[in-house]
PDB file of C-alpha atoms and ligand atoms in Angstrom:
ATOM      1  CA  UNK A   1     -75.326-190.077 127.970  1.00  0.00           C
ATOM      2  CA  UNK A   2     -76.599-190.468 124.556  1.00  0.00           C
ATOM      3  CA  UNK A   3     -80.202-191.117 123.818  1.00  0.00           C
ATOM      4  CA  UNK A   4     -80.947-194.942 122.960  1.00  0.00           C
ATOM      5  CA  UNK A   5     -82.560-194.124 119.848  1.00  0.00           C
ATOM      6  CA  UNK A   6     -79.576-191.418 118.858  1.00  0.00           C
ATOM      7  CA  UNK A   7     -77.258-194.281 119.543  1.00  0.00           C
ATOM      8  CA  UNK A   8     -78.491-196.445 117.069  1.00  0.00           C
ATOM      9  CA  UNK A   9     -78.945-193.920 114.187  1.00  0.00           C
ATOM     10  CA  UNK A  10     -75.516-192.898 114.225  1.00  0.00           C
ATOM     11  CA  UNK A  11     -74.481-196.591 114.389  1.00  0.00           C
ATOM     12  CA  UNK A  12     -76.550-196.982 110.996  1.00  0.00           C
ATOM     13  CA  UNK A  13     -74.901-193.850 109.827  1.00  0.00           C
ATOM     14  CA  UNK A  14     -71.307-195.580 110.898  1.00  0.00           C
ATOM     15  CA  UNK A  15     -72.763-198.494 108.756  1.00  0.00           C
ATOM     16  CA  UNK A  16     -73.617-196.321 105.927  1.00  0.00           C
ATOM     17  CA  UNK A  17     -69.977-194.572 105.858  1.00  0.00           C
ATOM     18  CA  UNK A  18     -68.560-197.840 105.474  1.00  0.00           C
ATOM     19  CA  UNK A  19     -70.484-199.315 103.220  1.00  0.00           C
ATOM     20  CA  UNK A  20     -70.069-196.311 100.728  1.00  0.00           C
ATOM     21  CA  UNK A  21     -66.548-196.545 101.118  1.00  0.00           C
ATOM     22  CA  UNK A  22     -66.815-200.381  99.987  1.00  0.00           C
ATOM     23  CA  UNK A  23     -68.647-199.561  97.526  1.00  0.00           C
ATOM     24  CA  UNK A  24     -66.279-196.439  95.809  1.00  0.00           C
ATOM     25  CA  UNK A  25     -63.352-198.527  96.768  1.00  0.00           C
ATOM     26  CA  UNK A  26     -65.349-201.505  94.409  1.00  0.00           C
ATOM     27  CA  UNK A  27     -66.429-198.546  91.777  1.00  0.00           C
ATOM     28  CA  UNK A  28     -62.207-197.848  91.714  1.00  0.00           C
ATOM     29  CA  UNK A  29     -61.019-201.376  90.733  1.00  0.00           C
ATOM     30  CA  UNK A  30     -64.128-201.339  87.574  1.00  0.00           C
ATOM     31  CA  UNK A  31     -62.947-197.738  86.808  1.00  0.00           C
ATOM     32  CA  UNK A  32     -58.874-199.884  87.320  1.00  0.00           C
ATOM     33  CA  UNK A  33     -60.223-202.603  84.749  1.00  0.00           C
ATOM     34  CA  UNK A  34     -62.053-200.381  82.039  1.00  0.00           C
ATOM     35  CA  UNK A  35     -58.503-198.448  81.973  1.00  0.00           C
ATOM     36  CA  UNK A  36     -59.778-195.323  83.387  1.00  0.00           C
ATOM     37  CA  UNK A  37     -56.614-194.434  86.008  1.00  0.00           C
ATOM     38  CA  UNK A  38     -57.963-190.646  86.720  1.00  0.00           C
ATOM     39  CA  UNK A  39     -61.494-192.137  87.452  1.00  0.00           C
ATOM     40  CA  UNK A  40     -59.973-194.884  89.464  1.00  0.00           C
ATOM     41  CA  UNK A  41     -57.586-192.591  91.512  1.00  0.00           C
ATOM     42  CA  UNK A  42     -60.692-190.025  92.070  1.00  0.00           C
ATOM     43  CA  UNK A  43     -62.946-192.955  93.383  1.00  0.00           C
ATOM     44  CA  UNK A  44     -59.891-194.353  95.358  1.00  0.00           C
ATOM     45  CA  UNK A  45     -59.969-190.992  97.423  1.00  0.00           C
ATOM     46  CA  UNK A  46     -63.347-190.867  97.021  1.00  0.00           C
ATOM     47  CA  UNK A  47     -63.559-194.073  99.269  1.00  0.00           C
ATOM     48  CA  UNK A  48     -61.067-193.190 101.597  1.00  0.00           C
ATOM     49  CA  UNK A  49     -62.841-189.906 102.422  1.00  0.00           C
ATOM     50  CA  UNK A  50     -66.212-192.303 103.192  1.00  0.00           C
ATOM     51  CA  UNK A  51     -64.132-193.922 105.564  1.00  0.00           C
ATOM     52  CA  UNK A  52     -62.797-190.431 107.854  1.00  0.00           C
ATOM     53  CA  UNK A  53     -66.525-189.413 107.780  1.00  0.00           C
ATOM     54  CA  UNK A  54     -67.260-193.907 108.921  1.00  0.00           C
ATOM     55  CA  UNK A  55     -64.244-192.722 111.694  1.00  0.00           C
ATOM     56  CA  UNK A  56     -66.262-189.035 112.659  1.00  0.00           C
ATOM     57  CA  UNK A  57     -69.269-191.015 113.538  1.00  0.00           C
ATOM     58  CA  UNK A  58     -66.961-193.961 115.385  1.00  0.00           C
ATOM     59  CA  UNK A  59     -65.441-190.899 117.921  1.00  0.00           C
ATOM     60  CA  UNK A  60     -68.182-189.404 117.938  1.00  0.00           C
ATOM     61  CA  UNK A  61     -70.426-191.845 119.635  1.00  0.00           C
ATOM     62  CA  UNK A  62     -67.813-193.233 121.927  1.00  0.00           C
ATOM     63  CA  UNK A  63     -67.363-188.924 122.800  1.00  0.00           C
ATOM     64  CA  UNK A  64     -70.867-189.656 123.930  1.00  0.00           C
ATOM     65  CA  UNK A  65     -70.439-191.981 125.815  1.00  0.00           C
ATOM     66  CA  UNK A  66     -72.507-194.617 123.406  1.00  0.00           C
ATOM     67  CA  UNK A  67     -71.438-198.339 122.638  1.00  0.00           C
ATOM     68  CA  UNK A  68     -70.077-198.266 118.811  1.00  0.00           C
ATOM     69  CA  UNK A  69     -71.826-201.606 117.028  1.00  0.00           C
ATOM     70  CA  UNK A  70     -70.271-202.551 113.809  1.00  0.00           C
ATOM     71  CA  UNK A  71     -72.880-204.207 111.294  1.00  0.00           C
ATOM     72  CA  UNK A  72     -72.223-206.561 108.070  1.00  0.00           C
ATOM     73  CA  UNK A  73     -71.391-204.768 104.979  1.00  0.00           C
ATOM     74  CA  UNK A  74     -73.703-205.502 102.140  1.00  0.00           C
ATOM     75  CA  UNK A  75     -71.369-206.413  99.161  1.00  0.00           C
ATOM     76  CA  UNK A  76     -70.660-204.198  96.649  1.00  0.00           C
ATOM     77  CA  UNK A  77     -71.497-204.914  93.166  1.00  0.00           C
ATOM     78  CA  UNK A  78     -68.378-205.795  90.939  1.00  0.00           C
ATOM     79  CA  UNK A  79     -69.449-204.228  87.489  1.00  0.00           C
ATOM     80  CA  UNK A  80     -70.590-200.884  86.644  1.00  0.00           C
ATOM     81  CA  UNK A  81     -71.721-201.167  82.992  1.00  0.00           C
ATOM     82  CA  UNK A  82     -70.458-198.010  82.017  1.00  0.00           C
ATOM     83  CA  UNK A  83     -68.309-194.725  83.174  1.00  0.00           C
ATOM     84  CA  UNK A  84     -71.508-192.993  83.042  1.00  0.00           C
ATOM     85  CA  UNK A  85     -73.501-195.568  84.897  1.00  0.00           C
ATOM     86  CA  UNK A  86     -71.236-195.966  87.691  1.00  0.00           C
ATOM     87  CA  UNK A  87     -71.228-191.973  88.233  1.00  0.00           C
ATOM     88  CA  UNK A  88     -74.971-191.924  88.262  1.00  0.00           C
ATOM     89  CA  UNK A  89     -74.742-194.890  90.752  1.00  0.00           C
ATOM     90  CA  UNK A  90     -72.618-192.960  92.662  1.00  0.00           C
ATOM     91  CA  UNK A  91     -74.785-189.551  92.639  1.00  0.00           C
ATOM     92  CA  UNK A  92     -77.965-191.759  93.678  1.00  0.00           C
ATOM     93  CA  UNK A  93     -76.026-193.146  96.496  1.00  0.00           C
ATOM     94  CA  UNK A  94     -75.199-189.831  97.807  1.00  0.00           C
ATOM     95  CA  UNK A  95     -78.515-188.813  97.366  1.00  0.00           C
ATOM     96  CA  UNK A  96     -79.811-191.854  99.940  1.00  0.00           C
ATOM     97  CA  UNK A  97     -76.935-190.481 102.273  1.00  0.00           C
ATOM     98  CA  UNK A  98     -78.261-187.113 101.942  1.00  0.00           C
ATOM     99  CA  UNK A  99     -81.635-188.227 103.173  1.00  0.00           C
ATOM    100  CA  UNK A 100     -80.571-190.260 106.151  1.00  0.00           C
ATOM    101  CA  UNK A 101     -78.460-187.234 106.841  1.00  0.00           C
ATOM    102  CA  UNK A 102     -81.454-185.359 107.114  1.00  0.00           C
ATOM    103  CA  UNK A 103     -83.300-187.948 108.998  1.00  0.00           C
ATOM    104  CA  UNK A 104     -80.883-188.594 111.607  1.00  0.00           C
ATOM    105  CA  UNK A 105     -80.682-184.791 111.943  1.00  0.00           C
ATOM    106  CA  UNK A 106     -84.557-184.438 112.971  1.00  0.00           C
ATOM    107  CA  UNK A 107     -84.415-187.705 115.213  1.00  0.00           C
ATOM    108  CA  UNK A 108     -81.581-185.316 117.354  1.00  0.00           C
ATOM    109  CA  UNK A 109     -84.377-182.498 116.661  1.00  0.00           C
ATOM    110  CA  UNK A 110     -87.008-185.010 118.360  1.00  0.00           C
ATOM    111  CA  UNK A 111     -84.830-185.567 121.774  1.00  0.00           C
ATOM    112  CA  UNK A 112     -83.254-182.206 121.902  1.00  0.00           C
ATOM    113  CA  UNK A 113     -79.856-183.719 121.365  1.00  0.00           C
ATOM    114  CA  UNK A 114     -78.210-179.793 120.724  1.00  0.00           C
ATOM    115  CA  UNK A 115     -74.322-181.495 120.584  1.00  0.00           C
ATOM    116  CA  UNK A 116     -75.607-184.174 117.681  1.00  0.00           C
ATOM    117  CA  UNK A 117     -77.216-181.214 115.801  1.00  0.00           C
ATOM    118  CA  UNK A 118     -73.733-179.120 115.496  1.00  0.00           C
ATOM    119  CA  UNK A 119     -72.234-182.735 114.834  1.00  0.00           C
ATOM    120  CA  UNK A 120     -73.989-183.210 111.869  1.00  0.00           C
ATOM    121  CA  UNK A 121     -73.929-179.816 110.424  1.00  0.00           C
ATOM    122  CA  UNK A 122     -70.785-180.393 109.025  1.00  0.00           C
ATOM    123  CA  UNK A 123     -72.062-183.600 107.132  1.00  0.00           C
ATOM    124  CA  UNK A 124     -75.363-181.521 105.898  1.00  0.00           C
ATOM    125  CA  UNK A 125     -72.784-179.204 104.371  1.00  0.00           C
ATOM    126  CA  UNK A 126     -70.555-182.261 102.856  1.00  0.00           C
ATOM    127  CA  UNK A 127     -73.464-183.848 101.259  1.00  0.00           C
ATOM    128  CA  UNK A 128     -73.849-180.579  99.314  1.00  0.00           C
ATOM    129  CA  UNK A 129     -70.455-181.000  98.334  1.00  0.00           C
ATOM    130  CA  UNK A 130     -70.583-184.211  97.373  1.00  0.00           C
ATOM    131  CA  UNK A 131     -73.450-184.212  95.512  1.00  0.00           C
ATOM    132  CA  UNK A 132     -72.370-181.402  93.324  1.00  0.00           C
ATOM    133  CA  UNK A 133     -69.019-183.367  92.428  1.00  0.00           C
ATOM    134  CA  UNK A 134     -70.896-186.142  91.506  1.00  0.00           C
ATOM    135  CA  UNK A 135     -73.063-184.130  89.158  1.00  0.00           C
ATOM    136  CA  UNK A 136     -70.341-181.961  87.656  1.00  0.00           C
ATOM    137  CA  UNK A 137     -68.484-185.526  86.813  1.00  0.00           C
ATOM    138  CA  UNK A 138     -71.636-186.635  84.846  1.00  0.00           C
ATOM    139  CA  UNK A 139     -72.093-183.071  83.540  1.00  0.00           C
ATOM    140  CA  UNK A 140     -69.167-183.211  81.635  1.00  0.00           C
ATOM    141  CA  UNK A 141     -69.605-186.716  80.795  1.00  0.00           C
ATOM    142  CA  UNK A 142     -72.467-186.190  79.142  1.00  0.00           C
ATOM    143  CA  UNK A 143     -71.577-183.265  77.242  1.00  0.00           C
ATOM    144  CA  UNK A 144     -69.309-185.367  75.046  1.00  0.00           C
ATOM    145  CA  UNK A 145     -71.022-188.272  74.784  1.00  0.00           C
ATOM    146  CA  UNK A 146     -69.478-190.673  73.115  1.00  0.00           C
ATOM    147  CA  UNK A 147     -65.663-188.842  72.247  1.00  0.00           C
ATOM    148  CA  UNK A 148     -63.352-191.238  73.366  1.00  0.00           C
ATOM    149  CA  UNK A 149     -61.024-187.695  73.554  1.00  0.00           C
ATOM    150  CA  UNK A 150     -63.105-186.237  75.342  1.00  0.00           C
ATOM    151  CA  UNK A 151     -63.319-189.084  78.060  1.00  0.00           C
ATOM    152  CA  UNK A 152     -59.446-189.101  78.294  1.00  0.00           C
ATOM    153  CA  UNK A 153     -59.061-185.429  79.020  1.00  0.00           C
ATOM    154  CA  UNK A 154     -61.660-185.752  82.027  1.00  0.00           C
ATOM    155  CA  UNK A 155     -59.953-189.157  83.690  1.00  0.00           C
ATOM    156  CA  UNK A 156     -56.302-186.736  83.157  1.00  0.00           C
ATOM    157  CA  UNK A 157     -58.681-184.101  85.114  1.00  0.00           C
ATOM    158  CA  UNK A 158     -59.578-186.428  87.454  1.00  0.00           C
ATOM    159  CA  UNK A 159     -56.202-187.704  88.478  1.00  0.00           C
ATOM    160  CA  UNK A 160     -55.294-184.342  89.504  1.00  0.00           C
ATOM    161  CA  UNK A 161     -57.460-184.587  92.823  1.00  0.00           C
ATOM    162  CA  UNK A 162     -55.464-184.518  95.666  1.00  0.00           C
TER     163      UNK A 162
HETATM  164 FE1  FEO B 201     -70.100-189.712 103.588  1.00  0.00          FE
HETATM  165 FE2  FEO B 201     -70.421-189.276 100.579  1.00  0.00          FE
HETATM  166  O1  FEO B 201     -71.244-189.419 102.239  1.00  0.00           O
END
């Protein structure tokens, strides 16, 4: 049986999953309206892959034997302001996900909750990952500044993800 406390920081963490899916789903239709189809595909899988990790934490706590509790989704906002702005919105999200990450993995420190710890090794590695894609999108993007070129050859690049 899972540890009260565990339960309800993986239940946050569920919340969290979600809620950054909404939001990459909402960063897809503004990448959709500005034009930007390789940006928009990229944050389309982006947000579905938000919602397997939403579904990892889901199993997980019904594995343990915990009561999943689904909580209101904050709404996403609707505009970006620009290509760059919405990936730096996007890094800085990741970034907050890193840290409750890291704070859910030293609550399972705290109660000795070995399973949880192995559970969310995977994600401590993924939040590498995902930080560094983040950062290599708004690497490039602000190596060419303001070539409207430039921008087209990384949204073809970006429609390539599979
Ligand atoms: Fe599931 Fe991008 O954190």
């Amino acid at each position: 049986m899972i540890h009260p406390e565990m339960e309800k920081v993986l239940n946050d963490q569920l919340n969290a999953e979600l809620y950054a899916s909404h939001l990459y789903l909402a960063m897809s239709a503004y990448f959709e309206a500005e034009n930007l189809r390789g940006f928009a595909h990229w944050m389309r899988l982006q947000s579905k892959e938000e919602a397997e990790h939403a579904m990892k934490f889901f199993d997980f706590i019904n594995d343990r034997d915990g009561r999943v509790t689904l909580q209101s989704l904050a709404e996403p906002p609707r505009d970006f302001g620009s290509c760059l702005d919405a990936m730096n919105a996007s890094l800085e999200h990741e970034r907050k996900v890193t840290g409750m990450i890291e704070n859910l993995y030293r609550t399972a420190q705290q109660h000795s909750d070995y399973p949880s710890h192995v559970f969310l090794e995977w994600f401590v590695e993924e939040q590498v990952e995902e930080e560094k894609a983040a950062q290599d999108i708004i690497d490039d993007l602000t190596l060419i500044g303001d070539d409207k070129a430039g921008l087209l050859i990384i949204d073809g690049k970006l429609a390539d993800r599979s």
